Amino acid sequence: MDFCCSWKCGNRPCRAARYTPCCAGWVGPTVLLCVYGFFSMMRPIEPFLTEFFTGPYKNLTATQVTTQVYPVLTYFSLVFLIPVLLVTDLLRYKPVIVLQGLSYVTAFLLVLLGSGIRAAQVALFSYSIAMAADVAYFTYIYSVVQPSYYQRVTSYVRGANLLGYAVGALLAQILQSLGGVSLYCLAFVTLISVSIALITSLLLPMPKTSLFIKENYSVQQRNADEDADKSESQYYIWVWSVTAARHIGRMFTRLVLDCKQCYSSVAVLFFCIWAATGRCGFYQVASYVQLLWLYIQPHNFTAYNGGVDGIGTLSGAAATVAVGHMSLEWSVWGELLLGVLTFLIAGAVFLMDLTDNIWISYTCYILSKTIYMQLATICSFQIAKTLSRKRYALVFGINIFMGMVLQSVLTAIVINTKSLQLTITSQFVIYASFFVAVSLLLTVRGVYTVLHMKRAAAGNQAERATNLPEGSHDL
């Protein structure tokens, strides 16, 4: 840790004749948020949630879980995302994070103690609120630290998130395979973990300002007599209501204007298309892959779902770090690379579905998850390079929203259409075909971009050659 003697530390002057850590202003909130992210994501029961629902603990059928339980998460995550996006900045992030922690506790308390299909549906209803509130977790830190620390704190916050999920999955695998711990105990450990996260969220400092609303409507600036307490309280409520209404109005107006400007760039548009469609396809696969594994190897009490999830998360994190060190002309080759690697995801999902060997299916899932996390990183920094930080947050939210819309439509068609009644293997054929379609779109666009860029470069070189002085050709 560096120390300064310039009597300035962050935003506040250092106390006279004292040395103060330069990072004192951002360490506290970052550590608390990382602790929250770690424990909120350390959920050992998740890799075995399908087995928990269909086993002797809940006695639900695989069909009930597929058609009546898991779709609740998809649909209500979409429903709650819009209001969360609108109020997160207005409420200054912390209340939404606390709500997320409370929703996790409620969800896993119902998973642990509830019985029957209604309890499972309410549990995933509560879980959907927590998923929609993810936007507050990833944007809170920007409202309490200086922009010079953004890159550092972002890596810490995201790293804690991935580490928590990987530790939870691997811990579940070790406890079940080596310790013989029951799934009920894994659910109890999950409840303890998210409860620690909830307590940590209460300790987070409240941001003094929001990222987007710079106006400061302060009631404390008014000088009033002690007899006017009641009128001041009423006036404060009125001011807050007017502020909220204006905030929402500005949000909608700015949404329309910024969307028009952001998506007018064709390069950004295609990366956003992949961000939405890739999220839709991968999360659909991840949501139902446990049912596929249950079909391939029924009554598998030594399943390695946790190890597979943990290894997939760690390999994806490693691939994400590797992308940051790749030297490539992304503006030329980026779209083509997205198309080719998306085709590999499609092939992995196809093979995952066609094989009868659980180990091949496990390997294909790890491969698809690793590639997805790598491509998601490529899309993120390509979008961020062309947009300001505020617009990137907007585009990031819209991409998540569109991904959830597509996932809801896909769920409604593939799973909840009674006339189709597709088996789990048929569903995965459709998911693989979805990735093939996305791959073809990005590959065609990528080939066009490469040819266009090369042709433009060749034309510029020829133009420079013709503009050289005549005497220079004789040298």
Coordinates of C-alpha atoms in Angstrom, one line a residue:
M1 CA 0.0 0.0 0.0
D2 CA 1.4 3.4 -1.0
F3 CA 1.5 6.3 1.4
C4 CA 1.5 10.0 0.7
C5 CA 2.9 13.0 2.5
S6 CA 1.3 15.6 0.2
W7 CA -1.6 16.1 2.8
K8 CA -4.0 15.0 0.1
C9 CA -5.7 11.6 0.0
G10 CA -8.5 10.9 -2.4
N11 CA -11.1 13.8 -2.0
R12 CA -10.2 14.8 1.5
P13 CA -7.1 16.5 2.9
C14 CA -4.9 14.5 5.2
R15 CA -4.7 15.5 8.9
A16 CA -1.8 17.7 9.7
A17 CA 1.5 16.0 10.2
R18 CA 0.0 12.6 9.6
Y19 CA 0.7 10.1 6.8
T20 CA -2.5 8.6 5.4
P21 CA -2.9 5.7 2.9
C22 CA -3.7 7.1 -0.5
C23 CA -6.3 4.4 -1.1
A24 CA -8.1 4.8 2.2
G25 CA -11.1 6.3 0.4
W26 CA -11.8 3.3 -1.8
V27 CA -10.5 0.3 0.2
G28 CA -13.3 0.1 2.7
P29 CA -16.3 0.0 0.3
T30 CA -14.4 -2.2 -2.1
V31 CA -13.6 -4.8 0.5
L32 CA -17.2 -4.8 1.8
L33 CA -18.6 -5.2 -1.7
C34 CA -16.2 -8.0 -2.5
V35 CA -17.1 -9.8 0.7
Y36 CA -20.8 -9.4 -0.2
G37 CA -20.2 -10.6 -3.8
F38 CA -18.2 -13.6 -2.6
F39 CA -20.8 -14.9 -0.1
S40 CA -23.8 -14.0 -2.2
M41 CA -22.3 -16.1 -5.0
M42 CA -21.1 -19.0 -2.8
R43 CA -24.2 -21.1 -3.2
P44 CA -23.1 -24.8 -3.0
I45 CA -26.7 -26.1 -3.6
E46 CA -27.0 -24.6 -7.1
P47 CA -25.1 -27.2 -9.1
F48 CA -27.3 -29.8 -7.5
L49 CA -30.6 -27.9 -7.4
T50 CA -32.4 -30.0 -9.9
E51 CA -31.4 -33.2 -8.1
F52 CA -32.5 -31.5 -4.9
F53 CA -36.0 -30.7 -6.4
T54 CA -36.4 -34.1 -8.0
G55 CA -35.0 -36.2 -5.2
P56 CA -36.5 -37.4 -2.0
Y57 CA -36.3 -34.0 -0.4
K58 CA -39.0 -32.3 -2.6
N59 CA -40.3 -35.2 -4.7
L60 CA -41.0 -33.1 -7.8
T61 CA -40.9 -34.6 -11.2
A62 CA -38.4 -33.6 -13.9
T63 CA -41.3 -32.4 -16.0
Q64 CA -42.6 -30.2 -13.2
V65 CA -39.2 -28.6 -12.7
T66 CA -38.8 -28.0 -16.4
T67 CA -42.2 -26.6 -17.3
Q68 CA -43.5 -25.0 -14.0
V69 CA -40.5 -24.1 -11.7
Y70 CA -37.5 -22.9 -13.8
P71 CA -39.6 -20.8 -16.2
V72 CA -40.6 -18.6 -13.2
L73 CA -37.0 -17.5 -12.9
T74 CA -36.8 -16.5 -16.6
Y75 CA -40.1 -14.6 -16.8
F76 CA -39.9 -12.7 -13.5
S77 CA -36.2 -11.7 -14.0
L78 CA -37.4 -9.9 -17.1
V79 CA -40.4 -8.3 -15.3
F80 CA -38.2 -7.0 -12.4
L81 CA -35.3 -5.8 -14.5
I82 CA -37.0 -2.7 -15.8
P83 CA -38.1 -1.2 -12.5
V84 CA -34.7 -2.1 -11.0
L85 CA -32.9 -0.2 -13.8
L86 CA -35.1 2.8 -13.2
V87 CA -34.9 3.1 -9.4
T88 CA -31.4 1.8 -8.7
D89 CA -29.7 5.2 -9.4
L90 CA -32.5 7.1 -7.7
L91 CA -32.2 5.1 -4.5
R92 CA -28.4 5.3 -4.7
Y93 CA -27.7 1.6 -5.1
K94 CA -27.3 0.4 -1.4
P95 CA -31.1 -0.2 -0.8
V96 CA -31.2 -2.4 -4.0
I97 CA -28.2 -4.4 -2.9
V98 CA -29.8 -4.9 0.5
L99 CA -33.0 -6.0 -1.3
Q100 CA -30.9 -8.5 -3.3
G101 CA -29.4 -10.0 -0.2
L102 CA -32.8 -10.3 1.4
S103 CA -34.2 -11.9 -1.7
Y104 CA -31.4 -14.5 -1.7
V105 CA -32.1 -15.3 2.0
T106 CA -35.8 -15.6 1.3
A107 CA -35.3 -17.8 -1.8
F108 CA -33.0 -20.3 -0.1
L109 CA -35.0 -20.4 3.1
L110 CA -38.0 -21.5 1.0
V111 CA -35.8 -24.0 -0.9
L112 CA -34.7 -25.4 2.5
L113 CA -38.0 -25.4 4.4
G114 CA -40.7 -25.3 1.7
S115 CA -42.5 -28.3 0.2
G116 CA -44.4 -28.7 -3.0
I117 CA -44.4 -27.0 -6.3
R118 CA -45.8 -23.7 -5.0
A119 CA -42.9 -23.3 -2.5
A120 CA -40.4 -23.9 -5.3
Q121 CA -42.1 -21.4 -7.6
V122 CA -42.1 -18.7 -4.8
A123 CA -38.5 -19.5 -4.1
L124 CA -37.5 -18.8 -7.7
F125 CA -39.8 -15.8 -7.8
S126 CA -37.7 -14.3 -4.9
Y127 CA -34.5 -15.5 -6.7
S128 CA -35.6 -13.6 -9.8
I129 CA -35.6 -10.3 -7.8
A130 CA -32.0 -11.0 -6.7
M131 CA -31.0 -11.6 -10.3
A132 CA -32.6 -8.4 -11.5
A133 CA -30.7 -6.5 -8.8
D134 CA -27.3 -7.6 -10.1
V135 CA -27.1 -4.2 -11.9
A136 CA -26.8 -2.5 -8.5
Y137 CA -24.0 -4.8 -7.4
F138 CA -21.9 -4.0 -10.5
T139 CA -22.5 -0.2 -10.5
Y140 CA -22.5 0.6 -6.8
I141 CA -18.7 0.9 -6.5
Y142 CA -18.6 3.6 -9.2
S143 CA -20.6 5.9 -7.0
V144 CA -18.3 5.7 -4.0
V145 CA -14.8 5.7 -5.6
Q146 CA -12.9 8.1 -7.8
P147 CA -12.7 7.4 -11.6
S148 CA -8.9 6.8 -11.3
Y149 CA -9.7 3.6 -9.3
Y150 CA -12.5 2.3 -11.6
Q151 CA -10.4 -0.3 -13.5
R152 CA -8.9 -1.7 -10.3
V153 CA -12.1 -2.0 -8.3
T154 CA -13.9 -3.4 -11.3
S155 CA -11.5 -6.3 -11.5
Y156 CA -11.7 -6.9 -7.7
V157 CA -15.5 -6.9 -7.7
R158 CA -15.9 -9.2 -10.7
G159 CA -13.1 -11.4 -9.4
A160 CA -14.8 -11.8 -6.0
N161 CA -18.0 -12.7 -7.8
L162 CA -16.4 -15.4 -9.9
L163 CA -14.3 -16.7 -7.0
G164 CA -17.4 -17.1 -4.8
Y165 CA -19.3 -19.1 -7.4
A166 CA -16.3 -21.4 -8.1
V167 CA -15.6 -21.9 -4.4
G168 CA -19.3 -22.8 -3.8
A169 CA -19.4 -25.3 -6.6
L170 CA -16.1 -27.0 -5.7
L171 CA -17.0 -27.0 -2.0
A172 CA -20.3 -28.7 -2.9
Q173 CA -18.5 -31.3 -5.0
I174 CA -15.9 -32.1 -2.3
L175 CA -18.5 -32.3 0.5
Q176 CA -20.7 -34.6 -1.4
S177 CA -18.2 -36.8 -3.1
L178 CA -15.6 -37.1 -0.3
G179 CA -17.6 -36.2 2.8
G180 CA -20.9 -37.8 1.9
V181 CA -22.7 -34.6 2.9
S182 CA -26.4 -34.6 2.0
L183 CA -28.0 -32.0 -0.3
Y184 CA -30.0 -30.7 2.6
C185 CA -26.8 -29.7 4.3
L186 CA -25.6 -28.0 1.1
A187 CA -28.8 -26.0 1.1
F188 CA -28.2 -25.1 4.7
V189 CA -24.6 -23.9 4.0
T190 CA -26.0 -21.9 1.1
L191 CA -28.5 -20.2 3.4
I192 CA -25.7 -19.3 5.9
S193 CA -23.6 -17.9 3.1
V194 CA -26.3 -15.6 1.7
S195 CA -27.2 -14.5 5.2
I196 CA -23.6 -13.4 5.7
A197 CA -23.9 -11.5 2.4
L198 CA -27.1 -9.8 3.7
I199 CA -25.4 -8.7 6.9
T200 CA -22.5 -7.3 4.9
S201 CA -24.8 -5.4 2.6
L202 CA -26.1 -3.4 5.7
L203 CA -22.5 -2.3 6.4
L204 CA -22.0 -0.8 3.0
P205 CA -21.6 3.0 3.1
M206 CA -24.5 5.0 1.5
P207 CA -23.4 6.9 -1.6
K208 CA -23.8 10.7 -1.2
T209 CA -24.6 11.2 -4.9
S210 CA -25.8 9.1 -7.8
L211 CA -23.9 8.5 -11.1
F212 CA -26.4 10.3 -13.3
I213 CA -28.3 12.7 -11.2
K214 CA -26.0 15.6 -10.2
E215 CA -28.7 17.9 -8.8
N216 CA -28.7 18.0 -5.0
Y217 CA -32.1 18.7 -3.5
S218 CA -31.1 19.2 0.2
V219 CA -33.7 19.9 2.8
Q220 CA -31.0 20.7 5.3
Q221 CA -30.2 24.0 3.5
R222 CA -33.5 25.5 4.7
N223 CA -33.5 27.6 7.8
A224 CA -36.7 26.9 9.6
D225 CA -38.0 27.2 13.2
E226 CA -38.5 24.3 15.4
D227 CA -42.3 24.7 15.2
A228 CA -42.2 24.0 11.4
D229 CA -40.9 20.4 11.7
K230 CA -44.2 19.0 10.4
S231 CA -44.3 21.3 7.4
E232 CA -40.6 20.6 6.7
S233 CA -41.3 16.9 6.7
Q234 CA -44.2 17.3 4.2
Y235 CA -42.1 19.6 2.1
Y236 CA -39.2 17.0 2.0
I237 CA -41.6 14.3 0.9
W238 CA -43.0 16.6 -1.8
V239 CA -39.5 17.5 -3.0
W240 CA -38.5 13.9 -3.1
S241 CA -41.6 13.0 -5.1
V242 CA -41.0 15.7 -7.6
T243 CA -37.3 14.7 -7.9
A244 CA -38.3 11.1 -8.5
A245 CA -40.8 12.0 -11.2
R246 CA -38.3 14.3 -12.9
H247 CA -35.6 11.6 -12.6
I248 CA -37.8 9.0 -14.3
G249 CA -38.9 11.4 -17.0
R250 CA -35.3 12.3 -17.8
M251 CA -34.4 8.6 -17.8
F252 CA -36.9 7.8 -20.5
T253 CA -36.0 10.9 -22.6
R254 CA -32.3 10.1 -22.3
L255 CA -32.9 6.4 -23.0
V256 CA -34.4 7.3 -26.3
L257 CA -31.8 9.8 -27.3
D258 CA -28.8 7.7 -26.1
C259 CA -30.1 4.5 -27.7
K260 CA -30.4 6.2 -31.0
Q261 CA -26.9 7.5 -30.8
C262 CA -25.3 4.4 -29.4
Y263 CA -26.8 1.9 -31.8
S264 CA -26.3 4.0 -34.8
S265 CA -22.8 2.5 -35.0
V266 CA -23.0 -0.7 -37.0
A267 CA -19.9 -2.1 -35.3
V268 CA -21.4 -1.5 -31.8
L269 CA -24.7 -2.9 -33.0
F270 CA -23.3 -6.3 -33.9
F271 CA -21.3 -6.7 -30.7
C272 CA -24.5 -5.8 -28.8
I273 CA -26.5 -8.4 -30.9
W274 CA -24.0 -11.1 -29.7
A275 CA -24.1 -9.8 -26.1
A276 CA -27.9 -10.3 -26.0
T277 CA -28.2 -13.5 -28.1
G278 CA -25.1 -15.1 -26.5
R279 CA -26.5 -14.4 -23.0
C280 CA -29.8 -15.8 -24.0
G281 CA -28.4 -19.0 -25.4
F282 CA -25.9 -19.7 -22.7
Y283 CA -28.2 -19.0 -19.7
Q284 CA -30.9 -21.2 -21.3
V285 CA -28.3 -24.0 -21.6
A286 CA -27.0 -23.4 -18.0
S287 CA -30.6 -23.3 -16.6
Y288 CA -31.5 -26.7 -18.0
V289 CA -28.3 -28.6 -18.3
Q290 CA -28.8 -30.4 -15.0
L291 CA -32.0 -31.9 -16.3
L292 CA -30.0 -33.1 -19.4
W293 CA -27.4 -34.7 -17.1
L294 CA -30.2 -36.3 -15.0
Y295 CA -31.6 -37.8 -18.3
I296 CA -28.2 -39.1 -19.4
Q297 CA -27.4 -40.6 -16.0
P298 CA -30.5 -41.0 -13.9
H299 CA -30.3 -41.6 -10.1
N300 CA -26.6 -40.5 -10.2
F301 CA -25.8 -39.9 -6.5
T302 CA -22.1 -39.3 -7.3
A303 CA -22.8 -36.6 -9.8
Y304 CA -19.9 -34.2 -10.5
N305 CA -22.1 -31.2 -11.3
G306 CA -20.3 -29.0 -8.7
G307 CA -16.8 -29.8 -9.9
V308 CA -17.9 -29.2 -13.5
D309 CA -19.4 -25.8 -12.6
G310 CA -16.4 -24.8 -10.6
I311 CA -13.9 -25.8 -13.2
G312 CA -15.9 -24.1 -15.9
T313 CA -16.0 -20.9 -14.0
L314 CA -12.2 -20.9 -13.2
S315 CA -11.3 -21.8 -16.8
G316 CA -13.7 -19.1 -18.0
A317 CA -12.0 -16.6 -15.7
A318 CA -8.6 -17.6 -17.0
A319 CA -9.8 -17.2 -20.6
T320 CA -11.1 -13.8 -19.7
V321 CA -7.7 -12.7 -18.3
A322 CA -6.0 -14.1 -21.4
V323 CA -8.2 -12.0 -23.7
G324 CA -6.8 -8.9 -22.1
H325 CA -3.3 -9.9 -23.2
M326 CA -4.2 -10.9 -26.8
S327 CA -2.7 -8.7 -29.5
L328 CA -5.3 -8.6 -32.3
E329 CA -6.8 -6.0 -34.6
W330 CA -10.3 -6.4 -33.0
S331 CA -12.0 -3.8 -35.3
V332 CA -11.1 -6.0 -38.2
W333 CA -11.2 -9.6 -36.9
G334 CA -13.5 -9.2 -33.8
E335 CA -16.8 -10.1 -35.5
L336 CA -15.3 -13.0 -37.4
L337 CA -13.8 -14.4 -34.2
L338 CA -17.2 -14.1 -32.5
G339 CA -18.8 -16.0 -35.3
V340 CA -16.2 -18.8 -35.4
L341 CA -16.1 -19.3 -31.6
T342 CA -19.9 -19.2 -31.4
F343 CA -20.0 -22.1 -33.8
L344 CA -17.7 -24.0 -31.4
I345 CA -20.3 -23.4 -28.7
A346 CA -23.0 -24.7 -31.0
G347 CA -20.9 -27.8 -31.7
A348 CA -20.3 -28.4 -27.9
V349 CA -24.1 -28.1 -27.2
F350 CA -24.9 -30.5 -30.0
L351 CA -22.4 -33.0 -28.7
M352 CA -23.5 -32.5 -25.1
D353 CA -27.0 -33.5 -26.3
L354 CA -26.2 -36.4 -28.6
T355 CA -23.7 -38.3 -26.3
D356 CA -24.7 -40.9 -23.8
N357 CA -21.5 -40.5 -21.9
I358 CA -21.8 -38.1 -18.9
W359 CA -18.1 -37.2 -19.0
I360 CA -18.3 -36.1 -22.6
S361 CA -21.3 -34.0 -21.7
Y362 CA -19.4 -32.5 -18.7
T363 CA -16.4 -31.6 -20.9
C364 CA -18.6 -30.0 -23.6
Y365 CA -20.3 -27.8 -21.0
I366 CA -17.0 -26.7 -19.6
L367 CA -15.8 -25.8 -23.1
S368 CA -19.0 -23.9 -23.9
K369 CA -18.9 -21.9 -20.6
T370 CA -15.2 -21.1 -21.1
I371 CA -15.8 -19.8 -24.7
Y372 CA -18.9 -17.9 -23.6
M373 CA -17.1 -16.0 -20.8
Q374 CA -14.2 -15.2 -23.2
L375 CA -16.5 -13.8 -25.9
A376 CA -18.6 -11.9 -23.4
T377 CA -15.4 -10.2 -22.3
I378 CA -14.5 -9.3 -26.0
C379 CA -17.9 -7.8 -26.5
S380 CA -17.7 -5.8 -23.3
F381 CA -14.4 -4.1 -24.1
Q382 CA -15.3 -3.6 -27.7
I383 CA -18.5 -1.8 -26.7
A384 CA -16.7 0.1 -24.0
K385 CA -14.0 1.4 -26.4
T386 CA -16.5 3.2 -28.5
L387 CA -18.8 4.6 -25.8
S388 CA -18.5 6.9 -22.8
R389 CA -18.8 5.2 -19.4
K390 CA -22.3 6.5 -18.8
R391 CA -23.5 5.2 -22.2
Y392 CA -21.8 1.9 -21.6
A393 CA -23.9 1.4 -18.5
L394 CA -27.0 2.1 -20.5
V395 CA -26.0 -0.2 -23.3
F396 CA -25.0 -2.9 -20.8
G397 CA -28.5 -2.7 -19.2
I398 CA -30.3 -2.8 -22.6
N399 CA -28.2 -5.8 -23.7
I400 CA -29.2 -7.7 -20.5
F401 CA -32.8 -6.7 -21.0
M402 CA -32.9 -7.9 -24.6
G403 CA -31.2 -11.1 -23.7
M404 CA -33.9 -11.8 -21.1
V405 CA -36.6 -11.0 -23.6
L406 CA -35.1 -13.5 -26.0
Q407 CA -34.7 -16.0 -23.3
S408 CA -38.4 -15.6 -22.2
V409 CA -39.5 -16.0 -25.8
L410 CA -37.4 -19.1 -26.2
T411 CA -38.7 -20.5 -22.9
A412 CA -42.3 -19.9 -23.9
I413 CA -41.8 -21.6 -27.3
V414 CA -39.6 -24.5 -26.4
I415 CA -40.8 -25.4 -22.9
N416 CA -44.2 -23.9 -22.2
T417 CA -45.9 -24.7 -25.5
K418 CA -48.2 -27.6 -24.7
S419 CA -48.6 -28.7 -28.3
L420 CA -44.9 -29.3 -28.7
Q421 CA -44.1 -31.2 -25.5
L422 CA -40.4 -31.5 -26.4
T423 CA -38.1 -33.8 -24.5
I424 CA -35.0 -32.4 -22.9
T425 CA -32.8 -33.7 -25.7
S426 CA -35.0 -32.0 -28.4
Q427 CA -34.8 -28.8 -26.4
F428 CA -31.0 -28.9 -26.5
V429 CA -31.0 -29.4 -30.3
I430 CA -33.0 -26.2 -30.6
Y431 CA -30.5 -24.4 -28.3
A432 CA -27.6 -25.6 -30.4
S433 CA -29.4 -24.5 -33.6
F434 CA -29.9 -21.1 -32.0
F435 CA -26.1 -20.8 -31.6
V436 CA -25.6 -21.9 -35.2
A437 CA -27.9 -19.1 -36.4
V438 CA -26.1 -16.5 -34.3
S439 CA -22.7 -17.9 -35.6
L440 CA -23.8 -17.6 -39.2
L441 CA -24.9 -14.0 -38.8
L442 CA -21.7 -13.0 -37.1
T443 CA -19.5 -15.0 -39.5
V444 CA -21.1 -13.3 -42.6
R445 CA -20.8 -9.9 -41.0
G446 CA -17.2 -10.7 -40.0
V447 CA -16.2 -11.8 -43.5
Y448 CA -17.7 -8.6 -44.9
T449 CA -15.8 -6.5 -42.4
V450 CA -12.5 -8.1 -43.1
L451 CA -12.9 -7.8 -46.9
H452 CA -14.1 -4.2 -46.5
M453 CA -11.2 -3.2 -44.3
K454 CA -8.6 -4.9 -46.5
R455 CA -10.0 -3.3 -49.6
A456 CA -10.0 0.1 -47.9
A457 CA -6.4 -0.4 -46.7
A458 CA -5.3 -1.4 -50.2
G459 CA -7.1 1.6 -51.7
N460 CA -5.4 4.0 -49.3
Q461 CA -2.0 2.5 -50.1
A462 CA -2.6 2.8 -53.8
E463 CA -3.7 6.4 -53.4
R464 CA -0.6 7.3 -51.4
A465 CA 1.5 5.7 -54.1
T466 CA -0.1 7.7 -56.9
N467 CA 0.3 10.9 -54.8
L468 CA 4.1 10.5 -54.5
P469 CA 6.3 13.0 -56.5
E470 CA 7.3 11.7 -59.9
G471 CA 11.0 11.9 -59.0
S472 CA 10.5 9.6 -56.1
H473 CA 9.6 6.7 -58.5
D474 CA 13.0 6.9 -60.1
L475 CA 14.9 6.5 -56.8

